[in-house]
Structure formats: C-alpha cells, structure tokens
Coordinates of C-alpha atoms in Angstrom, one line a residue:
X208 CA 209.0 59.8 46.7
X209 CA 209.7 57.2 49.5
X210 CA 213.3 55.8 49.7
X211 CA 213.9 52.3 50.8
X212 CA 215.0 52.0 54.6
X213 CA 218.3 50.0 53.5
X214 CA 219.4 53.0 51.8
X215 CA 218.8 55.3 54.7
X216 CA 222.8 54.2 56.0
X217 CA 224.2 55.6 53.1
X218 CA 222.6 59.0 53.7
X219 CA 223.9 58.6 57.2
X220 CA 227.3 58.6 56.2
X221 CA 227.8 61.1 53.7
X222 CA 226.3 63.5 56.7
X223 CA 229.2 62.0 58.9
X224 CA 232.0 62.5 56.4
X225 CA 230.7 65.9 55.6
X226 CA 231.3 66.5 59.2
X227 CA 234.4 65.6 59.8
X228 CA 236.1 67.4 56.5
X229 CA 233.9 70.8 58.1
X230 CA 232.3 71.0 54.6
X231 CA 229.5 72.8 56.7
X232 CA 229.6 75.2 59.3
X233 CA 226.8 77.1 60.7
X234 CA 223.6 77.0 62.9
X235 CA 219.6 76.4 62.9
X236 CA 216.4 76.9 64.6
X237 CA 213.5 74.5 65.2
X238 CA 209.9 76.2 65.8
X239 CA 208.0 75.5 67.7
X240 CA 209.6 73.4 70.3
X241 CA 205.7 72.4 71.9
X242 CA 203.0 72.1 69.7
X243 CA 199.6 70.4 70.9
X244 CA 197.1 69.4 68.5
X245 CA 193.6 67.5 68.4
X246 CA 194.1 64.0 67.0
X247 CA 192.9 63.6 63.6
X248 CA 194.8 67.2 62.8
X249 CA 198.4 68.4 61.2
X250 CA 200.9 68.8 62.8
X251 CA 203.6 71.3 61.5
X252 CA 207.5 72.4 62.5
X253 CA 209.4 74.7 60.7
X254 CA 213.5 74.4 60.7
X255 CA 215.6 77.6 59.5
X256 CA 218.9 76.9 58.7
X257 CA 222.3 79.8 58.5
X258 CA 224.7 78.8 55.8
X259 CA 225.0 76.0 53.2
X260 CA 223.9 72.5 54.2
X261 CA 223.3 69.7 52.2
X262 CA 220.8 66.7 53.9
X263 CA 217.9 67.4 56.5
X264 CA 216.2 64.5 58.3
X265 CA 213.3 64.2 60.3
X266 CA 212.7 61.9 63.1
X267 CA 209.1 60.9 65.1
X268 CA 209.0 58.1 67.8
X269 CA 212.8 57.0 67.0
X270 CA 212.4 56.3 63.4
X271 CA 213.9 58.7 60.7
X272 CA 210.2 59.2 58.4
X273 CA 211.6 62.2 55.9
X274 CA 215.0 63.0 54.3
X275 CA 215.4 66.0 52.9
X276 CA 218.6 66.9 50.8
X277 CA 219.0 70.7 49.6
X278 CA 218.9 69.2 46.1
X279 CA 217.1 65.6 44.7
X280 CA 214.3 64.1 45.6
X281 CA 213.0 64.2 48.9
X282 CA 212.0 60.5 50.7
X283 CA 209.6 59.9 53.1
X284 CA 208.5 56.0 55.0
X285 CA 205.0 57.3 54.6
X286 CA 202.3 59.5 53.1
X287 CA 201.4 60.8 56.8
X288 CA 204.8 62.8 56.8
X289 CA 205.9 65.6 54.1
X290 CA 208.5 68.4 54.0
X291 CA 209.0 71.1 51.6
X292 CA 210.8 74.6 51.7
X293 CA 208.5 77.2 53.0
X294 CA 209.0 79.7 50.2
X295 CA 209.9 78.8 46.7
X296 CA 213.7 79.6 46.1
X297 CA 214.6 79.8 49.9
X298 CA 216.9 77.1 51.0
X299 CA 216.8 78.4 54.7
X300 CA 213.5 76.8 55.4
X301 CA 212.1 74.0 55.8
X302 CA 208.6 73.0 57.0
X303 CA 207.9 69.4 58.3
X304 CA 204.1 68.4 58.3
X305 CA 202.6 65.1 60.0
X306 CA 199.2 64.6 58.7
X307 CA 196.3 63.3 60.7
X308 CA 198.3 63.0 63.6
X309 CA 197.5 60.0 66.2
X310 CA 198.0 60.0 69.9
X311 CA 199.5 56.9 70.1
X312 CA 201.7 56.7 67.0
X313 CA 203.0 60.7 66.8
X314 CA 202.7 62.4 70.1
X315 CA 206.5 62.7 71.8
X316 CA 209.7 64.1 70.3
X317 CA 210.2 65.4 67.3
X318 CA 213.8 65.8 65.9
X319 CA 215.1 67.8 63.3
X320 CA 219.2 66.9 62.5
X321 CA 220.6 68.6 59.8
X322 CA 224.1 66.7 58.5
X323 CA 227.4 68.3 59.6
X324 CA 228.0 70.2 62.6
X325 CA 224.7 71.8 62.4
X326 CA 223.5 69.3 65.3
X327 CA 220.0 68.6 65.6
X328 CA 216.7 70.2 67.4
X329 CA 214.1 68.9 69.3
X330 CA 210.4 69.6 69.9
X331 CA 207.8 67.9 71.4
X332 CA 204.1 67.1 70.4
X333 CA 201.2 66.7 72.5
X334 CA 197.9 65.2 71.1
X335 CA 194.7 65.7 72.5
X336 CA 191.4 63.9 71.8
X337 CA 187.9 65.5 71.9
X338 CA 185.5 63.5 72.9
X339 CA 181.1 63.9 73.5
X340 CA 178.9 65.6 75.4
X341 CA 175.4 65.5 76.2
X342 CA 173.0 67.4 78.9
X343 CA 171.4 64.6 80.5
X344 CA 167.2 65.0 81.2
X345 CA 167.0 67.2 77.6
X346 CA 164.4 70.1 78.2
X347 CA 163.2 70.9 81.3
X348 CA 159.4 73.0 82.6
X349 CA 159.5 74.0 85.5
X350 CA 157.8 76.5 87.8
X351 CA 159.4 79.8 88.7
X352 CA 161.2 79.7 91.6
X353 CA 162.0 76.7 91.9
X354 CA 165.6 74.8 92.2
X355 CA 166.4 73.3 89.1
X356 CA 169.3 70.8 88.4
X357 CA 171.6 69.8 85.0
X358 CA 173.6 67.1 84.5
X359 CA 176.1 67.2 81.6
X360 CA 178.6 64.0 81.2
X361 CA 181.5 64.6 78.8
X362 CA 182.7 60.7 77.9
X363 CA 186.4 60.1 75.6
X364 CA 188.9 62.9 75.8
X365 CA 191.8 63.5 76.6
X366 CA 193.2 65.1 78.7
X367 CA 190.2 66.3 81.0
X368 CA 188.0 68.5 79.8
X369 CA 187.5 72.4 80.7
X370 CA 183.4 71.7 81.4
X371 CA 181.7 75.3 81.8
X372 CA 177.9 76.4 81.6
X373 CA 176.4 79.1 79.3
X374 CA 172.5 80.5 80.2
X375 CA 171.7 82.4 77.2
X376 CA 175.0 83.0 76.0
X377 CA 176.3 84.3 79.1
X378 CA 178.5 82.8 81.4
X379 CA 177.5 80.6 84.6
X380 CA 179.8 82.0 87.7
X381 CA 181.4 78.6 88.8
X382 CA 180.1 78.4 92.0
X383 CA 176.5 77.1 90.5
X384 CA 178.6 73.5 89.8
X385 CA 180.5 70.9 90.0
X386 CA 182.7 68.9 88.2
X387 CA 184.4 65.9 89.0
X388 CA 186.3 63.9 86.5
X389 CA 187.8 60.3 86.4
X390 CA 189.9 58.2 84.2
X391 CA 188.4 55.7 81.4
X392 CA 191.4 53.5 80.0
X393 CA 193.5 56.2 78.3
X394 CA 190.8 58.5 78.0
X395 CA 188.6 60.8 80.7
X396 CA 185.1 61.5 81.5
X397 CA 183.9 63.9 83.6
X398 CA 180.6 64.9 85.1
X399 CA 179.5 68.2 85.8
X400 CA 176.0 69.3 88.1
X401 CA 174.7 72.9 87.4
X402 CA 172.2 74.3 90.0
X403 CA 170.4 77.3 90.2
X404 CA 166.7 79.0 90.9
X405 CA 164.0 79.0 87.9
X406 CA 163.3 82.6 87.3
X407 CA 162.8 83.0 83.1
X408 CA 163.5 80.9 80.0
X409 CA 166.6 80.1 79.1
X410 CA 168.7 78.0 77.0
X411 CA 171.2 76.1 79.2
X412 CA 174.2 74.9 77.6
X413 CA 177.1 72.7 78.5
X414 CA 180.4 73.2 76.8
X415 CA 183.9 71.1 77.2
X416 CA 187.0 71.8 75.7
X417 CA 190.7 71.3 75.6
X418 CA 193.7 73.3 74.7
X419 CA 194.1 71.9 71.0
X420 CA 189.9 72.7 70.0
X421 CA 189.5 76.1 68.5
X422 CA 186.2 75.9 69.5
X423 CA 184.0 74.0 72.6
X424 CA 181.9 71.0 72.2
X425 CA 178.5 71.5 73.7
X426 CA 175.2 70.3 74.1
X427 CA 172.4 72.4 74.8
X428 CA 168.8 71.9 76.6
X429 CA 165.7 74.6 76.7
X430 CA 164.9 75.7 80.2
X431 CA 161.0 76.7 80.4
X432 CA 159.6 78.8 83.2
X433 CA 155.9 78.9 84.0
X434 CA 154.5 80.9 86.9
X435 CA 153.6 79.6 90.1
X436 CA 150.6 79.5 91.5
X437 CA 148.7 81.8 93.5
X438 CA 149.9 81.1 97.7
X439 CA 146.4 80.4 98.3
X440 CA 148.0 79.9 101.5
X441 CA 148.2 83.6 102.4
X442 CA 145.4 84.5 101.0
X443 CA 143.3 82.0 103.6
X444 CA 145.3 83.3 106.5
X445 CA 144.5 87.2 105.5
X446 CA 141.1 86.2 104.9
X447 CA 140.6 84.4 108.1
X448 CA 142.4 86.9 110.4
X449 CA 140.0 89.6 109.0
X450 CA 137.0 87.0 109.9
X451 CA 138.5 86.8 113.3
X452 CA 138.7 90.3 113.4
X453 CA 135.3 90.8 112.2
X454 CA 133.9 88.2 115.0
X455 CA 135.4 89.6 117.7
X456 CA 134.1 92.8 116.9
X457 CA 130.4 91.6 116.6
X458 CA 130.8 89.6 119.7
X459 CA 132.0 93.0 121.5
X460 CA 128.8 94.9 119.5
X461 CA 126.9 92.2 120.7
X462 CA 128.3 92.2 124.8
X463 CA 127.4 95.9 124.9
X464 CA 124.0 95.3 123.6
X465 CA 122.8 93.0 125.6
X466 CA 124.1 95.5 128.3
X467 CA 122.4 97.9 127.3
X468 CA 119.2 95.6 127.2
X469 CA 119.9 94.5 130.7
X470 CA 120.4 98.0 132.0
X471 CA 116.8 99.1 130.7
X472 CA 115.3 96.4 131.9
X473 CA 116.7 97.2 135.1
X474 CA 114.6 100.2 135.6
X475 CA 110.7 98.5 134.4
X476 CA 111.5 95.6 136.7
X477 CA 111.6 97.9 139.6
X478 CA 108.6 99.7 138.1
X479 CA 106.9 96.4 138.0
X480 CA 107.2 95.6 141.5
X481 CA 106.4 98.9 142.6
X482 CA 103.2 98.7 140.5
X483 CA 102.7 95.2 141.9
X484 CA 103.1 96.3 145.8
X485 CA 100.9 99.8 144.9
X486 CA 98.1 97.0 143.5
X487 CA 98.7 95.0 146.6
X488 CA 98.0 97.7 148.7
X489 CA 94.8 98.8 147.2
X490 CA 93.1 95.0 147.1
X491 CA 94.7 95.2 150.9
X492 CA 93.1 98.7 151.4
X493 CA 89.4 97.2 149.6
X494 CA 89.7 94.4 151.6
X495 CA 89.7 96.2 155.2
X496 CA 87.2 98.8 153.8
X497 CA 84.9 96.4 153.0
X498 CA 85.0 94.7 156.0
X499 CA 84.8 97.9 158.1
X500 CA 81.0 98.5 155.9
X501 CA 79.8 95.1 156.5
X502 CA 76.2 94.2 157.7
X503 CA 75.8 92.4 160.5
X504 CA 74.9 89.0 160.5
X505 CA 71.7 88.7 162.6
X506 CA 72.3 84.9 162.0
X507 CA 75.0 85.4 164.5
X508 CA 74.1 84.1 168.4
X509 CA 77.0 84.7 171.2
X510 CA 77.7 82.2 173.4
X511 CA 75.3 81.6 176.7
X512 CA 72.3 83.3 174.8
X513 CA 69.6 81.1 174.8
X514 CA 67.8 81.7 171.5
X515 CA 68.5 83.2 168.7
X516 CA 67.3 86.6 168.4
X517 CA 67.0 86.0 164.6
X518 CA 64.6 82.9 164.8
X519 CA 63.1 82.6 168.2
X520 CA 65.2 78.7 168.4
X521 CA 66.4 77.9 171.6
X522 CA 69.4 75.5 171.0
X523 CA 67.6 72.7 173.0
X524 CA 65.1 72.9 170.2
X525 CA 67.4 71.9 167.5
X526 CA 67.4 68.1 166.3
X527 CA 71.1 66.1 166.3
X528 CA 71.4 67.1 162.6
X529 CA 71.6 70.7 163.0
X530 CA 68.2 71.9 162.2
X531 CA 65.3 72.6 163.8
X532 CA 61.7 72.1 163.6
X533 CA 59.6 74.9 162.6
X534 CA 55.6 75.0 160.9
X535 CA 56.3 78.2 159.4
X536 CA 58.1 79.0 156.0
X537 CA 60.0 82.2 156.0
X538 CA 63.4 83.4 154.3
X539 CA 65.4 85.9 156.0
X540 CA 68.7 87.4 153.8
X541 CA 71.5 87.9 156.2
X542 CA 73.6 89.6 153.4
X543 CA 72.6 90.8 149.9
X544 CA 74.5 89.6 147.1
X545 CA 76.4 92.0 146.1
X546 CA 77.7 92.1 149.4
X547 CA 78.5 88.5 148.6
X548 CA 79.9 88.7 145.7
X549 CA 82.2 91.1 146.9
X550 CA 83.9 88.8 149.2
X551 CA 81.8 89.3 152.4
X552 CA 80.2 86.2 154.3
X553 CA 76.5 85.6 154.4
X554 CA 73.7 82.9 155.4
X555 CA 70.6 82.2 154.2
X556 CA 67.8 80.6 156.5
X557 CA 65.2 78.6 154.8
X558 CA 61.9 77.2 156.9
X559 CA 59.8 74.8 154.9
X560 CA 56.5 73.7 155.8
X561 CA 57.9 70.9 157.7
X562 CA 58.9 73.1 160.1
X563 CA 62.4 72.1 159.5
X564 CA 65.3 75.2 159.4
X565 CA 68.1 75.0 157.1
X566 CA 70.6 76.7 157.2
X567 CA 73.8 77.7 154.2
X568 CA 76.3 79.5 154.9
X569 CA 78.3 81.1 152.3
X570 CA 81.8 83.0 152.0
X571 CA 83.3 84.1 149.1
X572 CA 86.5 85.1 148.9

C-alpha cells in the first residue's frame, strides 16, 4: 500500500517523540553496506534489528520510498521499492528490495533509520551496465602458419569491460592483445586486437564482462586452417644444386677424356711422322738408285766436240731453228720407256725424208 507524502511528517514525529521518552533502546545491522548490480536487476538489503522498535524507513537518492512500522500496513512512493520481514514471525528482520534498478535513478546511498535511538545505517549501490560485443571480420580461412588478426569492439557499458580471448575454450595468455578503452557519454567502449600464428582450427571467441554479470558476454568467430603449399622454392634450389653438381661432374668426366684422347694421339702422331720421314727416305733412296743405273744419253755432245757422235751433225750443219738437214730417216731411242716413266730423262731423234732432224726431249719427274 502506498501512503501519501503529506502524511510521511506525521510518521516523522512519532519516531522523534518515541526518542526522546527512550521508549526504545537498542541497536541494528545493515547488510550489505556495497552491493553492485547490473541495471535492469534487484537490488536487496537486509536490516536486523536487537530489541523492540516500532517504525523502519528506507531512503534512496534523498527521498524516504518505504515505511515500514513493526505493525500496519507498510507504504511505499512506488512499486519499484518493497520490504517485508525475512521470515514469517521474526520482527528482527527486515529485507529492503529495489526492483529493476536504474543507474541513474538508484545507484548511491542507501539508508536504513529505524525510529528512536536506534540511529540509522548506510550502504551504498553501484550499478553497472552491460553492454554488446561483436568479433569484427566474422570467420576467417587462412593458411597455416600464417599471422592472423581479431578485432572485437565492446560498445555501451559501464564501467569498462574485462575484454579476454578464449581459442577453443581455453584461455588466450594476455600478451597475444590489446585493449584500449575510451569513454562514450556515460558509457565505455573498448577495443581489443588478438594476434597469433594459424596452426589448426579453432573457435575464437571474445568475451567482456563486469563485476555485477554472472556470466561474460561474448561473440564468437570460426578460425579455419588449410595447409600451405608445397615451398616449391626449396625444392628448385635442391633440384638445381644437384644439376650443378651433376654438370660439374660431367664436365670433369669429360676434361679427363679428352686427356686421355690427346695423350693417345700423342703417340700415332709421332708414328706418323716417323712413317712419313722412313717413306721419305726410301723415294729419296729410289731416287739416287735410279739415277746411279741410268743409261747414258748418246744424245749428249760435250762442249768443243765438233759433231755429234750420235748423228754424224757438225753444229755448223744445223739450220737457225735447231734442226738439221738430213736425206735419211732413222729413229734412235736414247732411253726406253720404262726408264721414262720412272722418272729418268730421255730424247728421241726423228729424221724424215726431208732430211730434217727433230729432236724431243723428255723428263719426267
């Protein structure tokens, strides 16, 4: 039931005078004296009183919302704020609820009085406020090995968020990111970079939370891993240092063959040129030989002899042309033809019946 604010005074003063006649004596506790809480939630204090008291109020940002008398009705300014006895049939306690509690309207002090010389209590209520998050990019394929990089942004809360990183359930050590937050009005957002080396598939997940959450927000991505490619790169540079290798090794093969060539021809060119100077020698030898077993040449007239013994012709008989007048005809074979054809020199005399005397000489060589 909800009692008009006029009549609050009234309440006010029967507390006093029951005060000052020390009607009431006694003490109380208020639990818990800090409560935080996620906006939106109840909020709840409990206020245990020793000996007999009479009227209980309540008070959140200045304004009294609940009074509570040990007997009658119990008035409240609105539905968001209640009170009742914890236990049936216990006066002692009392518990104080605010219902869907607001940052801006309930967090602060909260104070309990109890009328007499009880005295009052404080506590104080925090409110926090959860806000999103998201995992920037969404599902990632990469290839193994290589240096991947999330982004989660947390936008609305209040006050900054505890941002950590999960890889299949398991905890990301805190030196794979970074957070950095900064304020938006009355509210935060923060940013947080994960980095880290592809090796399998994963599920990466981003979580934020604050004191008053009995569980993270997150936002999760799927991390797939495909093998690299072969390093073809190796691969050419074993295969073309075994070429080299290869090359080298026929170009030596091939140096010490053409050696070996070069050394056996070595020998049959000396051969050759000894056979060539041994053939030399033998047409040299022939040569001499045959002219030692030449005929001689009765063709042939010395100098100062008058006529030749051959023909009978004195020189004075011979015409300016070189030959001679004769009636006779006659053929006279200085050298037979073998002998000629062999190399030797020879002449053959011819008289016609002119009586003119030819005469051919012939050499072959």
């Amino acid at each position: 039931m909800t009692v008009p604010w006029k009549s609050r005074p009234a309440l006010f003063c029967i507390g006093l005078l029951l005060c000052a006649t020390g009607a009431v004596s006694g003490q109380f506790q208020l639990e818990p004296l800090n409560s935080t809480v996620l906006q939106g939630s109840d909020a709840r204090f409990n206020a245990t009183v020793q000996g007999k008291w009479l009227v209980m109020t309540w008070t959140v940002g200045g304004l009294i919302v609940v009074n509570f008398p040990v007997t009658g009705k119990i008035t409240s300014s609105s539905e968001q704020f209640s009170a009742r006895f914890c236990s049936s049939g216990d006066t002692s306690c009392v518990e104080f609820t605010i219902h869907n509690v607001t940052r801006s309207g309930n967090a602060g002090p909260v104070v309990c009085g109890v009328l007499g010389d009880y005295g009052s209590k404080t506590a104080h209520l925090y409110v926090q406020e959860s806000g999103t998050v998201n995992v920037n990019g969404g599902n990632m394929t990469v290839v193994q090995d290589q240096q991947v990089e999330f982004q989660c942004v947390t936008s609305a809360w209040f006050p900054t968020p505890t941002v950590s990183w999960t890889q299949n359930g398991q905890a990301v050590s805190s030196s794979l990111y970074n957070t950095t937050s900064m304020a938006n009005g009355d509210t935060f957002n923060s940013t947080s970079v994960l980095k880290f080396q592809a090796v399998c598939n994963a599920m990466v997940e981003c979580r934020a939370t604050v004191l008053s959450l009995t569980s993270p927000q997150s936002s999760s991505v799927f991390l797939v891993v495909v093998p690299k490619p072969p390093d073809w790169t190796v691969q050419i540079a074993v295969v073309v240092s075994i070429g080299g290798f290869a090359l080298l090794v026929l170009l030596i093969i091939g140096i010490i063959f053409c050696y070996k060539r070069r050394e056996e021809k070595q020998p049959n060119y000396k051969d050759e040129m000894s056979r060539r100077e041994r053939t030399h020698s033998q047409i040299s030898g022939a040569n001499a030989a045959g002219q030692r077993q030449g005929e001689e040449n009765p063709g042939y007239m010395p100098e100062g002899q008058t006529s030749n013994p051959f023909t009978g012709v004195a020189p004075s008989e011979l015409t300016d042309s070189g030959f001679s007048q004769s009636n006779g005809f006659e053929v006279y074979k200085v050298a037979d033809a073998n002998q000629a054809g062999n190399g030797y020199g020879g002449a053959h005399i011819t008289v016609g019946e002119s009586g003119v005397r030819k005469h051919r000489h012939l050499t072959i060589v």
